[in-house]
Coordinates of C-alpha atoms in Angstrom, one line a residue:
X1 CA -10.2 17.9 52.4
X2 CA -10.0 14.8 50.1
X3 CA -10.7 12.5 53.0
X4 CA -13.7 14.5 54.4
X5 CA -17.0 12.8 54.9
X6 CA -20.4 14.5 54.0
X7 CA -20.8 15.6 57.6
X8 CA -17.4 17.3 57.7
X9 CA -18.2 19.1 54.4
X10 CA -21.4 20.4 56.0
X11 CA -19.6 21.6 59.1
X12 CA -17.1 23.4 56.8
X13 CA -20.0 25.1 55.0
X14 CA -21.4 26.3 58.3
X15 CA -18.0 27.8 59.3
X16 CA -17.9 29.6 55.9
X17 CA -21.4 31.1 56.5
X18 CA -22.9 28.8 53.8
X19 CA -25.2 27.0 56.2
X20 CA -28.1 27.3 53.7
X21 CA -26.4 24.8 51.4
X22 CA -26.1 22.0 54.1
X23 CA -29.4 20.3 53.2
X24 CA -28.7 20.3 49.5
X25 CA -25.2 18.9 50.0
X26 CA -26.6 16.2 52.3
X27 CA -29.2 15.2 49.7
X28 CA -26.5 14.9 47.0
X29 CA -24.0 13.2 49.3
X30 CA -21.2 15.6 48.5
X31 CA -18.0 14.4 50.3
X32 CA -14.7 16.2 50.4
X33 CA -13.4 14.4 47.2
X34 CA -16.7 15.2 45.4
X35 CA -16.4 18.9 46.6
X36 CA -13.0 19.3 45.0
X37 CA -14.2 17.6 41.7
X38 CA -17.1 20.2 41.3
X39 CA -16.9 22.4 38.2
X40 CA -18.9 25.5 37.2
X41 CA -21.7 23.4 35.7
X42 CA -22.1 21.2 38.7
X43 CA -22.1 24.2 41.1
X44 CA -24.9 25.9 39.1
X45 CA -27.0 22.8 39.4
X46 CA -26.2 22.3 43.1
X47 CA -26.5 25.9 44.4
X48 CA -29.4 28.3 43.3
X49 CA -28.1 31.7 44.5
X50 CA -25.4 33.3 42.4
X51 CA -23.7 34.8 45.4
X52 CA -23.4 31.4 47.1
X53 CA -22.0 30.0 43.8
X54 CA -19.3 32.6 43.6
X55 CA -18.3 32.2 47.3
X56 CA -18.2 28.4 47.0
X57 CA -16.1 28.4 43.8
X58 CA -13.7 31.0 45.3
X59 CA -13.2 28.9 48.5
X60 CA -12.5 25.7 46.4
X61 CA -10.1 27.6 44.2
X62 CA -8.2 29.1 47.1
X63 CA -7.9 25.6 48.7
X64 CA -6.6 24.1 45.5
X65 CA -4.0 26.9 45.1
X66 CA -2.9 26.5 48.7
X67 CA -2.5 22.7 48.4
X68 CA -0.5 23.1 45.2
X69 CA 1.9 25.5 46.9
X70 CA 2.4 23.1 49.8
X71 CA 3.1 20.2 47.4
X72 CA 5.5 22.2 45.1
X73 CA 9.3 22.1 45.9
X74 CA 10.5 25.0 48.1
X75 CA 13.6 25.9 46.1
X76 CA 15.4 25.3 42.8
X77 CA 18.0 23.2 44.7
X78 CA 15.3 20.9 46.1
X79 CA 13.7 20.6 42.6
X80 CA 17.1 19.7 41.1
X81 CA 17.6 17.1 43.8
X82 CA 14.2 15.5 43.1
X83 CA 15.0 15.4 39.4
X84 CA 18.4 13.8 40.0
X85 CA 16.9 11.1 42.3
X86 CA 14.2 10.2 39.7
X87 CA 16.4 10.5 36.6
X88 CA 17.1 7.7 34.2
X89 CA 19.3 4.8 35.2
X90 CA 21.9 5.7 32.6
X91 CA 22.2 9.2 34.1
X92 CA 22.8 7.7 37.6
X93 CA 25.4 5.3 36.3
X94 CA 27.3 8.2 34.7
X95 CA 27.3 10.0 38.1
X96 CA 28.5 6.9 39.9
X97 CA 31.5 6.6 37.6
X98 CA 32.5 10.2 38.0
X99 CA 35.6 11.2 40.0
X100 CA 33.6 12.3 43.0
X101 CA 32.2 8.8 43.3
X102 CA 35.7 7.4 43.5
X103 CA 36.6 9.7 46.3
X104 CA 38.6 12.2 44.2
X105 CA 38.2 15.9 45.0
X106 CA 36.5 18.0 42.5
X107 CA 35.6 21.7 42.6
X108 CA 32.1 22.1 43.9
X109 CA 29.7 23.8 41.5
X110 CA 26.4 25.6 42.3
X111 CA 23.4 25.2 40.0
X112 CA 23.5 29.0 39.5
X113 CA 26.9 28.6 37.7
X114 CA 25.1 26.7 34.9
X115 CA 22.5 29.4 34.4
X116 CA 22.9 32.1 31.8
X117 CA 21.1 35.3 32.7
X118 CA 18.6 33.5 34.8
X119 CA 17.7 30.8 32.2
X120 CA 17.6 27.1 33.2
X121 CA 19.9 24.7 31.3
X122 CA 18.0 23.0 28.5
X123 CA 19.2 19.6 29.8
X124 CA 17.5 20.3 33.1
X125 CA 14.3 21.2 31.3
X126 CA 14.3 18.1 29.2
X127 CA 15.0 16.0 32.2
X128 CA 12.2 17.6 34.1
X129 CA 9.7 16.9 31.3
X130 CA 10.8 13.3 31.0
X131 CA 10.2 12.8 34.8
X132 CA 6.8 14.4 34.6
X133 CA 5.7 12.1 31.7
X134 CA 7.0 9.0 33.6
X135 CA 5.2 10.0 36.8
X136 CA 1.9 10.8 35.0
X137 CA 2.0 7.5 33.1
X138 CA 2.7 5.5 36.2
X139 CA -0.1 7.3 38.1
X140 CA -2.6 6.5 35.3
X141 CA -1.6 2.9 35.2
X142 CA -1.9 2.7 39.0
X143 CA -5.4 4.2 38.8
X144 CA -6.5 1.7 36.1
X145 CA -5.5 -1.3 38.2
X146 CA -7.0 -0.1 41.5
X147 CA -10.2 1.5 40.3
X148 CA -13.3 0.7 42.4
X149 CA -16.9 1.8 41.8
X150 CA -18.2 4.8 43.7
X151 CA -20.7 4.7 46.5
X152 CA -24.1 4.9 44.8
X153 CA -27.2 6.4 46.5
X154 CA -29.6 4.1 48.3
X155 CA -32.2 3.7 45.5
X156 CA -29.5 2.8 42.9
X157 CA -28.1 0.3 45.4
X158 CA -31.5 -1.3 45.8
X159 CA -32.0 -1.5 42.0
X160 CA -28.6 -3.1 41.5
X161 CA -29.2 -5.6 44.4
X162 CA -32.5 -6.7 42.9
X163 CA -30.8 -6.9 39.5
X164 CA -33.6 -4.9 37.8
X165 CA -33.0 -3.5 34.4
X166 CA -32.6 0.3 34.9
X167 CA -34.9 2.7 33.2
X168 CA -33.7 5.9 31.3
X169 CA -33.6 8.2 34.4
X170 CA -31.7 5.6 36.5
X171 CA -29.2 5.1 33.7
X172 CA -28.5 8.8 33.6
X173 CA -28.0 8.9 37.4
X174 CA -25.5 6.0 37.3
X175 CA -23.6 7.7 34.5
X176 CA -23.5 11.0 36.4
X177 CA -22.0 9.3 39.4
X178 CA -19.4 7.5 37.3
X179 CA -18.4 10.8 35.6
X180 CA -18.1 12.6 38.9
X181 CA -16.0 9.8 40.3
X182 CA -13.7 9.7 37.2
X183 CA -13.2 13.5 37.4
X184 CA -12.2 13.2 41.0
X185 CA -9.6 10.5 40.2
X186 CA -8.3 12.5 37.3
X187 CA -7.9 15.6 39.5
X188 CA -10.5 17.7 37.8
X189 CA -9.5 16.7 34.2
X190 CA -12.5 16.2 31.8
X191 CA -10.6 14.2 29.2
X192 CA -10.2 10.5 30.2
X193 CA -8.3 8.2 28.0
X194 CA -9.9 5.4 26.0
X195 CA -8.3 2.8 28.4
X196 CA -9.8 4.6 31.4
X197 CA -13.3 4.5 29.8
X198 CA -12.8 0.8 29.2
X199 CA -11.6 0.1 32.7
X200 CA -14.6 2.0 34.3
X201 CA -17.2 0.3 32.2
X202 CA -15.6 -3.2 32.6
X203 CA -15.6 -2.7 36.4
X204 CA -19.2 -1.8 36.3
X205 CA -20.3 -4.8 34.2
X206 CA -18.1 -7.2 36.2
X207 CA -19.7 -6.1 39.4
X208 CA -23.3 -6.1 37.8
X209 CA -23.3 -8.5 34.8
X210 CA -27.1 -8.1 34.3
X211 CA -26.4 -4.5 32.9
X212 CA -24.8 -6.1 29.8
X213 CA -28.0 -6.4 27.8
X214 CA -27.8 -8.8 24.8
X215 CA -24.0 -8.7 24.9
X216 CA -23.9 -5.0 23.7
X217 CA -24.0 -3.3 27.0
X218 CA -20.3 -2.5 27.1
X219 CA -20.5 -0.2 24.1
X220 CA -23.8 1.4 25.2
X221 CA -22.5 2.3 28.7
X222 CA -19.1 3.5 27.2
X223 CA -20.9 5.7 24.7
X224 CA -23.2 7.1 27.4
X225 CA -20.2 7.9 29.7
X226 CA -18.4 9.7 26.8
X227 CA -21.5 11.7 26.0
X228 CA -21.8 12.7 29.7
X229 CA -18.2 14.1 29.7
X230 CA -19.1 16.0 26.4
X231 CA -22.2 17.4 28.0
X232 CA -20.2 18.6 31.0
X233 CA -17.5 20.2 28.8
X234 CA -19.8 21.9 26.4
X235 CA -20.8 25.1 28.5
X236 CA -17.3 25.6 30.0
X237 CA -15.5 28.7 28.6
X238 CA -12.9 29.4 31.3
X239 CA -10.9 26.2 31.5
X240 CA -7.6 26.3 29.6
X241 CA -7.5 22.6 28.8
X242 CA -11.2 22.5 27.6
X243 CA -10.7 25.5 25.4
X244 CA -7.5 24.1 23.9
X245 CA -9.2 20.8 23.1
X246 CA -12.2 22.6 21.6
X247 CA -10.0 24.5 19.3
X248 CA -8.2 21.2 18.4
X249 CA -11.1 18.8 18.0
X250 CA -14.3 20.9 18.3
X251 CA -14.4 22.2 14.7
X252 CA -14.1 20.6 11.3
X253 CA -11.1 21.3 9.2
X254 CA -11.5 24.7 7.5
X255 CA -14.3 25.7 9.8
X256 CA -13.8 28.9 11.8
X257 CA -15.6 30.4 14.8
X258 CA -18.9 32.1 14.0
X259 CA -18.9 35.9 14.0
X260 CA -21.2 37.8 16.4
X261 CA -23.6 38.5 13.6
X262 CA -23.9 34.8 12.8
X263 CA -24.5 34.0 16.4
X264 CA -27.3 36.5 16.7
X265 CA -28.9 35.2 13.5
X266 CA -28.8 31.7 14.9
X267 CA -30.4 32.9 18.1
X268 CA -33.2 34.6 16.1
X269 CA -33.8 31.3 14.2
X270 CA -34.0 29.4 17.5
X271 CA -36.6 31.8 18.8
X272 CA -38.6 31.5 15.6
X273 CA -38.4 27.6 15.8
X274 CA -39.5 27.7 19.4
X275 CA -42.5 29.9 18.5
X276 CA -43.5 27.5 15.7
X277 CA -43.1 24.6 18.2
X278 CA -45.5 26.2 20.6
X279 CA -48.0 26.5 17.8
X280 CA -47.5 22.9 16.8
X281 CA -47.7 21.7 20.5
X282 CA -51.2 23.3 20.9
X283 CA -52.4 21.5 17.7
X284 CA -50.8 18.2 18.6
X285 CA -52.2 18.3 22.2
X286 CA -55.7 18.4 20.7
X287 CA -54.9 15.3 18.7
X288 CA -53.3 13.5 21.6
X289 CA -56.3 14.2 23.9
X290 CA -58.7 12.9 21.2
X291 CA -56.6 9.7 20.7
X292 CA -56.7 9.0 24.4
X293 CA -60.4 9.5 24.7
X294 CA -61.2 7.5 21.5
X295 CA -59.0 4.6 22.4
X296 CA -61.1 3.7 25.5
X297 CA -64.4 3.7 23.5
X298 CA -66.1 0.5 22.5
X299 CA -66.9 1.7 19.0
X300 CA -64.1 3.7 17.4
X301 CA -64.2 6.0 14.5
X302 CA -61.5 4.3 12.5
X303 CA -61.7 6.7 9.6
X304 CA -61.0 9.7 11.9
X305 CA -58.3 7.7 13.6
X306 CA -56.5 7.2 10.2
X307 CA -56.8 10.9 9.3
X308 CA -55.4 12.1 12.6
X309 CA -52.6 9.5 12.7
X310 CA -51.6 10.7 9.2
X311 CA -51.6 14.4 10.4
X312 CA -49.4 13.6 13.4
X313 CA -46.9 11.3 11.6
X314 CA -44.1 13.9 11.4
X315 CA -44.2 14.8 15.1
X316 CA -44.5 11.1 16.0
X317 CA -41.4 10.3 14.0
X318 CA -39.5 13.1 15.7
X319 CA -40.4 11.8 19.1
X320 CA -39.2 8.3 18.2
X321 CA -36.0 9.4 16.5
X322 CA -35.1 11.6 19.6
X323 CA -35.2 8.4 21.8
X324 CA -38.4 9.4 23.7
X325 CA -39.3 6.6 26.1
X326 CA -41.6 4.1 24.4
X327 CA -44.1 4.2 27.3
X328 CA -44.5 8.0 26.8
X329 CA -44.9 7.6 23.0
X330 CA -47.6 4.9 23.4
X331 CA -49.4 6.9 26.0
X332 CA -49.6 9.8 23.6
X333 CA -50.5 7.6 20.6
X334 CA -52.2 4.5 22.0
X335 CA -53.4 3.4 18.6
X336 CA -49.9 2.3 17.8
X337 CA -50.6 -0.8 19.9
X338 CA -53.2 -1.9 17.3
X339 CA -51.6 -4.1 14.6
X340 CA -53.7 -2.4 11.9
X341 CA -52.3 1.0 12.8
X342 CA -48.8 -0.4 13.1
X343 CA -49.1 -1.8 9.6
X344 CA -50.4 1.5 8.3
X345 CA -47.5 3.4 9.9
X346 CA -45.1 0.9 8.3
X347 CA -46.8 1.5 4.9
X348 CA -46.5 5.3 5.3
X349 CA -42.8 4.9 6.0
X350 CA -41.8 2.3 3.4
X351 CA -44.8 2.2 0.9
X352 CA -44.9 -1.5 1.5
X353 CA -47.9 -3.7 2.6
X354 CA -46.2 -5.6 5.4
X355 CA -49.2 -8.0 6.0
X356 CA -49.5 -9.0 2.4
X357 CA -45.7 -9.5 2.0
X358 CA -45.6 -11.6 5.3
X359 CA -48.4 -13.9 4.2
X360 CA -46.7 -14.4 0.8
X361 CA -43.4 -15.3 2.6
X362 CA -45.0 -17.8 5.0
X363 CA -47.1 -19.5 2.3
X364 CA -44.2 -19.7 -0.2
X365 CA -41.3 -20.7 2.1
X366 CA -42.7 -22.7 5.0
X367 CA -42.3 -26.2 3.3
X368 CA -38.8 -25.5 2.1
X369 CA -37.6 -24.2 5.5
X370 CA -39.2 -27.1 7.4
X371 CA -37.4 -29.5 5.1
X372 CA -34.0 -28.0 5.7
X373 CA -31.3 -30.3 7.1
X374 CA -30.8 -28.2 10.2
X375 CA -34.4 -28.7 11.4
X376 CA -34.7 -32.5 10.9
X377 CA -34.1 -33.4 14.5
X378 CA -35.6 -30.2 16.0
X379 CA -38.2 -31.1 18.8
X380 CA -40.7 -28.5 17.4
X381 CA -40.4 -30.0 13.9
X382 CA -40.9 -33.5 15.3
X383 CA -44.0 -32.4 17.3
X384 CA -45.3 -30.7 14.1
X385 CA -45.0 -34.0 12.1
X386 CA -46.9 -35.9 14.9
X387 CA -49.7 -33.2 14.9
X388 CA -50.0 -33.2 11.1
X389 CA -50.8 -37.0 11.2
X390 CA -54.0 -36.2 13.2
X391 CA -55.4 -33.7 10.6
X392 CA -56.3 -33.9 6.9
X393 CA -57.8 -30.5 6.3
X394 CA -55.5 -28.5 4.0
X395 CA -56.2 -25.1 5.7
X396 CA -55.3 -26.6 9.1
X397 CA -52.1 -28.2 7.8
X398 CA -51.1 -25.0 6.1
X399 CA -51.7 -23.0 9.3
X400 CA -49.6 -25.4 11.3
X401 CA -46.7 -25.2 8.8
X402 CA -46.7 -21.4 8.8
X403 CA -46.8 -21.3 12.6
X404 CA -43.8 -23.8 12.7
X405 CA -41.9 -21.6 10.3
X406 CA -42.3 -18.6 12.7
X407 CA -41.0 -20.7 15.5
X408 CA -38.0 -22.3 13.7
X409 CA -36.8 -19.5 11.4
X410 CA -33.9 -18.4 13.7
X411 CA -32.7 -22.0 14.1
X412 CA -32.2 -22.2 10.3
X413 CA -29.5 -19.4 10.6
X414 CA -28.1 -20.7 13.9
X415 CA -29.3 -17.7 15.9
X416 CA -31.0 -17.3 19.3
X417 CA -34.7 -18.2 18.9
X418 CA -35.5 -16.6 22.3
X419 CA -35.0 -13.1 20.7
X420 CA -37.6 -14.0 18.1
X421 CA -40.3 -16.2 19.6
X422 CA -41.0 -17.3 23.2
X423 CA -42.9 -20.6 23.5
X424 CA -44.9 -21.2 26.6
X425 CA -42.3 -19.2 28.7
X426 CA -41.9 -15.8 30.4
X427 CA -40.6 -13.0 28.2
X428 CA -37.1 -11.9 29.4
X429 CA -35.9 -9.6 26.6
X430 CA -36.6 -5.9 26.0
X431 CA -36.6 -6.0 22.2
X432 CA -39.7 -6.9 20.2
X433 CA -40.5 -10.6 20.6
X434 CA -43.5 -12.9 20.0
X435 CA -45.1 -15.0 22.7
X436 CA -46.8 -18.2 21.4
X437 CA -49.0 -20.5 23.4
X438 CA -50.4 -23.8 22.1
X439 CA -49.0 -23.2 18.6
X440 CA -50.4 -26.3 16.8
X441 CA -53.9 -26.1 18.2
X442 CA -55.8 -23.7 15.9
X443 CA -58.7 -23.3 18.3
X444 CA -56.8 -22.1 21.3
X445 CA -53.6 -20.9 19.8
X446 CA -52.5 -17.4 21.1
X447 CA -50.0 -14.9 19.7
X448 CA -48.8 -11.8 21.6
X449 CA -46.3 -9.1 20.7
X450 CA -44.1 -8.0 23.6
X451 CA -42.0 -4.8 23.8
X452 CA -39.8 -3.9 26.8
X453 CA -41.1 -7.0 28.6
X454 CA -44.7 -5.8 28.4
X455 CA -47.5 -7.1 26.2
X456 CA -48.2 -4.6 23.4
X457 CA -50.9 -6.4 21.5
X458 CA -52.6 -9.8 21.2
X459 CA -53.3 -11.3 17.7
X460 CA -55.2 -14.3 16.3
X461 CA -52.9 -15.8 13.7
X462 CA -49.2 -16.3 12.8
X463 CA -49.3 -13.9 9.8
X464 CA -50.4 -10.9 11.8
X465 CA -48.0 -11.9 14.6
X466 CA -44.9 -12.1 12.4
X467 CA -45.9 -8.9 10.5
X468 CA -46.3 -7.1 13.8
X469 CA -42.9 -8.2 14.9
X470 CA -41.2 -7.0 11.8
X471 CA -43.1 -3.7 11.8
X472 CA -42.3 -3.0 15.4
X473 CA -38.5 -2.8 14.7
X474 CA -39.1 -0.2 11.9
X475 CA -42.0 1.7 13.5
X476 CA -40.4 2.2 16.9
X477 CA -36.9 2.7 15.6
X478 CA -35.4 -0.3 17.5
X479 CA -32.0 -1.6 16.5
X480 CA -31.9 -5.3 15.5
X481 CA -30.1 -7.6 18.1
X482 CA -26.8 -8.9 16.7
X483 CA -27.9 -12.5 17.5
X484 CA -30.9 -12.1 15.3
X485 CA -29.4 -10.1 12.4
X486 CA -29.4 -12.8 9.7
X487 CA -33.0 -13.8 10.4
X488 CA -34.4 -10.2 10.1
X489 CA -32.1 -9.5 7.2
X490 CA -33.6 -12.5 5.4
X491 CA -37.1 -11.3 6.0
X492 CA -36.2 -7.7 5.0
X493 CA -34.7 -8.9 1.8
X494 CA -37.9 -10.7 0.8
X495 CA -40.2 -7.9 2.0
X496 CA -38.4 -5.1 0.2
X497 CA -37.0 -7.3 -2.6
X498 CA -33.5 -6.0 -2.0
X499 CA -30.2 -7.4 -3.0
X500 CA -28.4 -9.0 -0.1
X501 CA -24.9 -10.4 0.3
X502 CA -26.6 -13.5 1.9
X503 CA -29.7 -14.0 -0.3
X504 CA -30.6 -13.4 -4.0
X505 CA -33.4 -11.2 -5.0
X506 CA -36.9 -12.8 -5.1
X507 CA -37.7 -11.6 -8.6
X508 CA -34.4 -12.7 -10.1
X509 CA -34.9 -16.2 -8.5
X510 CA -38.5 -16.5 -9.7
X511 CA -37.3 -15.6 -13.2
X512 CA -34.5 -18.2 -13.2
X513 CA -36.4 -21.0 -11.5
X514 CA -40.1 -21.6 -11.8
X515 CA -40.5 -22.9 -8.3
X516 CA -39.7 -21.8 -4.7
X517 CA -36.0 -21.8 -3.9
X518 CA -35.0 -23.6 -0.7
X519 CA -33.0 -22.3 2.2
X520 CA -29.9 -24.3 3.1

């Protein structure tokens, strides 16, 4: 059965009077190996009728029992011979030096003579355990070296061939296929080792390097694969290995299983929460419909927008913290695309005026940053100096310096500027990033904030642009890229006036020195 194709599995279903399942098995491309890897949870998702579920699981169980009986040794004598052949080298050497190996006659002994009341000799048991461990370890090592990716469905193949970044649903499908394939190789076990997780994810990223986003894709895919195995194990209650590991790892120290009364109380609380959620949903739906209608109007009632955005703040934060896709969140709350509402949300969360703080940073630190040694030969800084010679107006010069600071800030810390600002190029990253066109021409200069490679909003000046970028990470709960951590840490330190291992506090520095401190 392990080598059956999807068509052979369907023929087998017809023979077993399960022809109604053929179409579903063809859709999911269930081969013989996948059929043997099915567990209770997968069968429930695959087959709708309970009767068919019971018959299918019983057939699979009987086949596995029959195959195990065929594979097992036929008699204790054969088992002893297998163990002796696979025993340690030292044991074989002892036998080769025995009198029998030298041609001397010795009394023949039967294994039954070494048994006491039907009990196996302890040396035989220990030897058998050692052989099992060696065989299992060799099998695991062989699987790691020879692992190949499973055959993905057609739509996933097309996405991988076009090297498109997968969305949330496509990621889940890839993880599901990897989990099913690993379960097949592990002969139904739902507890892969860390090395096996690493090998599967490494094979995936080596075959498709574009899935390794910003250098952190390995840990994201590995975490997702682990979570998938946890999700599959959670509802299982009849598997001995799963139950044993749940008892071992599933509870904290000192924590016992809940009593029946506690379980019923928790169920009552869940029902109560669901009823409250239904009430909240009806109220939130009214706000969401109003937001969507008001957003397309030419003249908007901003006072009412502020009031409703404040009322829906809690549900909005729950959606973002639960990793709801950003497109869905922006569709429900389109006013988050407006810089003013983004700043207001940031202020509700942190009690900080992000626009005012950003303006102060740009005005206070632009000259010192542009004068730093690491930016002397930078092409942007050279172009700035040439442009400044053509103007004498102080406001224009000030605007040009502030814009240049936005462009060059990551270079000061030796980080990747393409994760911060894109200059006259196409946006290629999914994290928040600024797009700038004609930076030193105040009349035609354009700033745009991009999120997940799509334009979120367009702004007029560098202060609003930088404030929107900083606010986007906090408002939408996006983790800072590692190759931009020091730049954003520097800005956060100045905005929130926090102590940092890299930078001193703004207030302390202003007290010690009466002028702006430079960045080196």
